[in-house]
Amino acid sequence: AVKQLWGDGDHMAEIDDMMAEQEAIRGEKAKSVCDLFCDKAVRWQLITLFLVSSCMQLIGANVVYFYAYNVFIKAGIPPAQTHYVSLGVGITEILTTVLCGFLIERAGRKTLLWKSYTVMALALGLLTVTLSLQDSFSWVPYCSVALIFIFIMSFGIGPAGVLCPLPTEIFIQSYRPAAYVFNGATNWIQLFILGLLFPFIV
């Protein structure tokens, strides 16, 4: 099964890891979310998952999506065409997330996260400037559109691609279902809070 999944080659190291994990959790039932919070052995994994998940929400990807339509209109893109540009943004995110799948093992998770968060922060800073100067020069709105695409590409290559498999990679089998529940709940609760607060912040 491993050869069929990963192709020909020596996969004994991975198989040994699987067998060792299977032996370690033999007869152990899947843990609940309460067990996840109570067990000090997985405290750092839980904190790591929470921080990466929170950063993904708080970096403002959903806010950029929210404002993208207005930026595209200001750039002079006809309203009938903005849907295609928005579709282009979505396709860009999908393609970069797929690209992350190929890069993640070579570059490493930390590198992808730090570099992509740095590019995203710079893009947001510059986007704030270009949105402020939108009416000053005719070329500034196009810079805003380009910055949105750069932001979304960085998001796809980093947080969007790294967070999905993270609970599988840092938790043993018995804790994974609870970790996925915690991760999903954290994401949706934070998204809900951002959705409520953002209009007031604006």
CSV table of N, CA and C in Angstrom, one decimal, residues 114-188:
chain,number,residue,atom,x,y,z
A,114,TRP,N,6.8,31.3,8.1
A,114,TRP,CA,7.5,32.6,8.4
A,114,TRP,C,7.6,33.4,7.1
A,115,LYS,N,8.1,32.8,6.0
A,115,LYS,CA,8.3,33.6,4.8
A,115,LYS,C,6.9,34.1,4.2
A,116,SER,N,5.9,33.2,4.2
A,116,SER,CA,4.6,33.7,3.7
A,116,SER,C,4.0,34.7,4.5
A,117,TYR,N,4.1,34.5,5.9
A,117,TYR,CA,3.5,35.6,6.8
A,117,TYR,C,4.2,36.9,6.6
A,118,THR,N,5.5,36.9,6.4
A,118,THR,CA,6.3,38.1,6.2
A,118,THR,C,5.8,38.8,4.9
A,119,VAL,N,5.7,38.0,3.8
A,119,VAL,CA,5.2,38.6,2.5
A,119,VAL,C,3.8,39.1,2.7
A,120,MET,N,2.9,38.4,3.4
A,120,MET,CA,1.5,38.8,3.6
A,120,MET,C,1.5,40.1,4.4
A,121,ALA,N,2.3,40.2,5.4
A,121,ALA,CA,2.3,41.4,6.2
A,121,ALA,C,2.7,42.6,5.4
A,122,LEU,N,3.8,42.4,4.6
A,122,LEU,CA,4.3,43.5,3.7
A,122,LEU,C,3.2,43.9,2.7
A,123,ALA,N,2.6,42.9,2.1
A,123,ALA,CA,1.5,43.1,1.1
A,123,ALA,C,0.4,43.9,1.7
A,124,LEU,N,0.0,43.6,3.0
A,124,LEU,CA,-1.1,44.3,3.6
A,124,LEU,C,-0.7,45.8,4.0
A,125,GLY,N,0.6,45.9,4.4
A,125,GLY,CA,1.1,47.3,4.7
A,125,GLY,C,1.0,48.1,3.4
A,126,LEU,N,1.5,47.6,2.3
A,126,LEU,CA,1.5,48.3,1.0
A,126,LEU,C,0.1,48.5,0.5
A,127,LEU,N,-0.8,47.5,0.7
A,127,LEU,CA,-2.2,47.7,0.3
A,127,LEU,C,-2.9,48.8,1.0
A,128,THR,N,-2.5,49.0,2.3
A,128,THR,CA,-3.1,50.1,3.1
A,128,THR,C,-2.7,51.4,2.5
A,129,VAL,N,-1.4,51.5,2.1
A,129,VAL,CA,-0.9,52.7,1.4
A,129,VAL,C,-1.6,53.0,0.1
A,130,THR,N,-1.6,51.9,-0.7
A,130,THR,CA,-2.2,52.1,-2.1
A,130,THR,C,-3.7,52.4,-2.0
A,131,LEU,N,-4.4,51.9,-1.0
A,131,LEU,CA,-5.8,52.2,-0.8
A,131,LEU,C,-6.0,53.6,-0.4
A,132,SER,N,-5.1,54.1,0.4
A,132,SER,CA,-5.1,55.6,0.8
A,132,SER,C,-4.8,56.5,-0.3
A,133,LEU,N,-4.0,56.1,-1.3
A,133,LEU,CA,-3.6,56.9,-2.4
A,133,LEU,C,-4.3,56.6,-3.7
A,134,GLN,N,-5.4,55.8,-3.5
A,134,GLN,CA,-6.1,55.3,-4.7
A,134,GLN,C,-6.6,56.4,-5.7
A,135,ASP,N,-7.0,57.5,-5.2
A,135,ASP,CA,-7.5,58.6,-6.1
A,135,ASP,C,-6.4,59.6,-6.5
A,136,SER,N,-5.2,59.4,-6.0
A,136,SER,CA,-4.1,60.3,-6.3
A,136,SER,C,-3.4,60.1,-7.7
A,137,PHE,N,-3.2,58.8,-8.0
A,137,PHE,CA,-2.6,58.5,-9.3
A,137,PHE,C,-3.4,57.4,-10.0
A,138,SER,N,-3.4,57.4,-11.3
A,138,SER,CA,-4.2,56.5,-12.1
A,138,SER,C,-3.6,55.0,-12.0
A,139,TRP,N,-2.3,54.9,-11.7
A,139,TRP,CA,-1.7,53.5,-11.7
A,139,TRP,C,-1.8,52.9,-10.3
A,140,VAL,N,-2.2,53.6,-9.3
A,140,VAL,CA,-2.2,53.1,-7.9
A,140,VAL,C,-3.2,52.0,-7.8
A,141,PRO,N,-4.5,52.1,-8.3
A,141,PRO,CA,-5.4,51.0,-8.2
A,141,PRO,C,-4.9,49.7,-8.7
A,142,TYR,N,-4.1,49.7,-9.8
A,142,TYR,CA,-3.6,48.5,-10.3
A,142,TYR,C,-2.6,47.8,-9.4
A,143,CYS,N,-1.8,48.7,-8.7
A,143,CYS,CA,-0.9,48.2,-7.6
A,143,CYS,C,-1.7,47.4,-6.5
A,144,SER,N,-2.9,48.0,-6.2
A,144,SER,CA,-3.7,47.4,-5.2
A,144,SER,C,-4.2,46.0,-5.6
A,145,VAL,N,-4.6,45.9,-6.9
A,145,VAL,CA,-5.0,44.6,-7.5
A,145,VAL,C,-3.8,43.6,-7.4
A,146,ALA,N,-2.6,44.0,-7.8
A,146,ALA,CA,-1.5,43.2,-7.8
A,146,ALA,C,-1.1,42.7,-6.4
A,147,LEU,N,-1.3,43.6,-5.4
A,147,LEU,CA,-1.0,43.3,-4.0
A,147,LEU,C,-2.0,42.2,-3.5
A,148,ILE,N,-3.2,42.3,-3.9
A,148,ILE,CA,-4.2,41.3,-3.5
A,148,ILE,C,-3.8,40.0,-4.0
A,149,PHE,N,-3.4,39.9,-5.3
A,149,PHE,CA,-2.9,38.6,-5.8
A,149,PHE,C,-1.7,38.1,-5.1
A,150,ILE,N,-0.7,39.0,-4.8
A,150,ILE,CA,0.5,38.6,-4.0
A,150,ILE,C,0.1,38.1,-2.7
A,151,PHE,N,-0.8,38.8,-2.0
A,151,PHE,CA,-1.3,38.3,-0.7
A,151,PHE,C,-1.9,36.9,-0.7
A,152,ILE,N,-2.8,36.7,-1.7
A,152,ILE,CA,-3.5,35.4,-1.8
A,152,ILE,C,-2.5,34.3,-2.2
A,153,MET,N,-1.6,34.6,-3.0
A,153,MET,CA,-0.5,33.6,-3.4
A,153,MET,C,0.3,33.2,-2.1
A,154,SER,N,0.7,34.2,-1.3
A,154,SER,CA,1.4,33.9,-0.1
A,154,SER,C,0.6,33.1,0.9
A,155,PHE,N,-0.7,33.4,1.0
A,155,PHE,CA,-1.6,32.7,1.9
A,155,PHE,C,-1.7,31.3,1.4
A,156,GLY,N,-1.8,31.0,0.1
A,156,GLY,CA,-2.0,29.6,-0.4
A,156,GLY,C,-0.7,28.8,-0.2
A,157,ILE,N,0.5,29.4,-0.4
A,157,ILE,CA,1.7,28.7,-0.3
A,157,ILE,C,2.1,28.4,1.2
A,158,GLY,N,1.6,29.3,2.1
A,158,GLY,CA,2.0,29.2,3.5
A,158,GLY,C,0.9,28.6,4.4
A,159,PRO,N,0.1,29.4,5.1
A,159,PRO,CA,-0.8,29.0,6.1
A,159,PRO,C,-1.9,28.0,5.5
A,160,ALA,N,-2.5,28.3,4.4
A,160,ALA,CA,-3.6,27.5,3.8
A,160,ALA,C,-3.1,26.0,3.6
A,161,GLY,N,-1.9,25.9,3.1
A,161,GLY,CA,-1.4,24.6,2.8
A,161,GLY,C,-0.8,23.8,4.0
A,162,VAL,N,-0.2,24.6,4.9
A,162,VAL,CA,0.5,24.0,6.1
A,162,VAL,C,-0.5,23.6,7.1
A,163,LEU,N,-1.6,24.3,7.4
A,163,LEU,CA,-2.5,24.1,8.5
A,163,LEU,C,-3.3,22.8,8.3
A,164,CYS,N,-3.7,22.5,7.1
A,164,CYS,CA,-4.6,21.3,6.9
A,164,CYS,C,-4.0,20.0,7.4
A,165,PRO,N,-2.8,19.6,7.0
A,165,PRO,CA,-2.2,18.4,7.6
A,165,PRO,C,-1.6,18.4,8.9
A,166,LEU,N,-1.5,19.7,9.5
A,166,LEU,CA,-0.8,19.8,10.8
A,166,LEU,C,-1.3,18.9,11.9
A,167,PRO,N,-2.6,18.8,12.2
A,167,PRO,CA,-3.0,17.9,13.3
A,167,PRO,C,-2.6,16.5,13.1
A,168,THR,N,-2.5,16.0,11.9
A,168,THR,CA,-2.1,14.6,11.6
A,168,THR,C,-0.6,14.5,11.9
A,169,GLU,N,0.2,15.6,11.6
A,169,GLU,CA,1.6,15.5,11.8
A,169,GLU,C,2.1,15.6,13.2
A,170,ILE,N,1.4,16.4,14.0
A,170,ILE,CA,1.9,16.6,15.4
A,170,ILE,C,1.2,15.9,16.5
A,171,PHE,N,0.1,15.1,16.1
A,171,PHE,CA,-0.6,14.3,17.2
A,171,PHE,C,-0.5,12.9,16.8
A,172,ILE,N,-0.4,12.0,17.8
A,172,ILE,CA,-0.5,10.6,17.5
A,172,ILE,C,-1.9,10.2,17.2
A,173,GLN,N,-2.1,9.0,16.7
A,173,GLN,CA,-3.4,8.6,16.1
A,173,GLN,C,-4.6,8.8,17.1
A,174,SER,N,-4.4,8.4,18.4
A,174,SER,CA,-5.5,8.5,19.3
A,174,SER,C,-6.0,9.9,19.6
A,175,TYR,N,-5.1,10.9,19.4
A,175,TYR,CA,-5.5,12.3,19.6
A,175,TYR,C,-6.0,13.0,18.4
A,176,ARG,N,-5.8,12.4,17.2
A,176,ARG,CA,-6.1,13.2,16.0
A,176,ARG,C,-7.5,13.6,15.8
A,177,PRO,N,-8.5,12.7,16.1
A,177,PRO,CA,-9.9,13.2,15.9
A,177,PRO,C,-10.2,14.4,16.8
A,178,ALA,N,-9.8,14.4,18.0
A,178,ALA,CA,-10.0,15.5,19.0
A,178,ALA,C,-9.3,16.7,18.5
A,179,ALA,N,-8.0,16.6,17.9
A,179,ALA,CA,-7.3,17.7,17.4
A,179,ALA,C,-8.0,18.3,16.2
A,180,TYR,N,-8.6,17.5,15.3
A,180,TYR,CA,-9.3,18.1,14.2
A,180,TYR,C,-10.6,18.8,14.7
A,181,VAL,N,-11.2,18.3,15.7
A,181,VAL,CA,-12.4,18.9,16.2
A,181,VAL,C,-12.0,20.3,16.8
A,182,PHE,N,-11.0,20.3,17.6
A,182,PHE,CA,-10.5,21.6,18.2
A,182,PHE,C,-10.1,22.6,17.1
A,183,ASN,N,-9.4,22.1,16.1
A,183,ASN,CA,-8.9,23.0,15.0
A,183,ASN,C,-10.1,23.6,14.3
A,184,GLY,N,-11.1,22.7,13.9
A,184,GLY,CA,-12.2,23.2,13.2
A,184,GLY,C,-13.0,24.2,14.0
A,185,ALA,N,-13.2,23.9,15.3
A,185,ALA,CA,-14.0,24.8,16.2
A,185,ALA,C,-13.3,26.1,16.3
A,186,THR,N,-11.9,26.1,16.5
A,186,THR,CA,-11.2,27.3,16.7
A,186,THR,C,-11.3,28.2,15.4
A,187,ASN,N,-11.1,27.6,14.3
A,187,ASN,CA,-11.2,28.3,13.0
A,187,ASN,C,-12.6,29.0,12.9
A,188,TRP,N,-13.7,28.2,13.1
A,188,TRP,CA,-15.0,28.8,12.8
A,188,TRP,C,-15.4,29.8,13.9
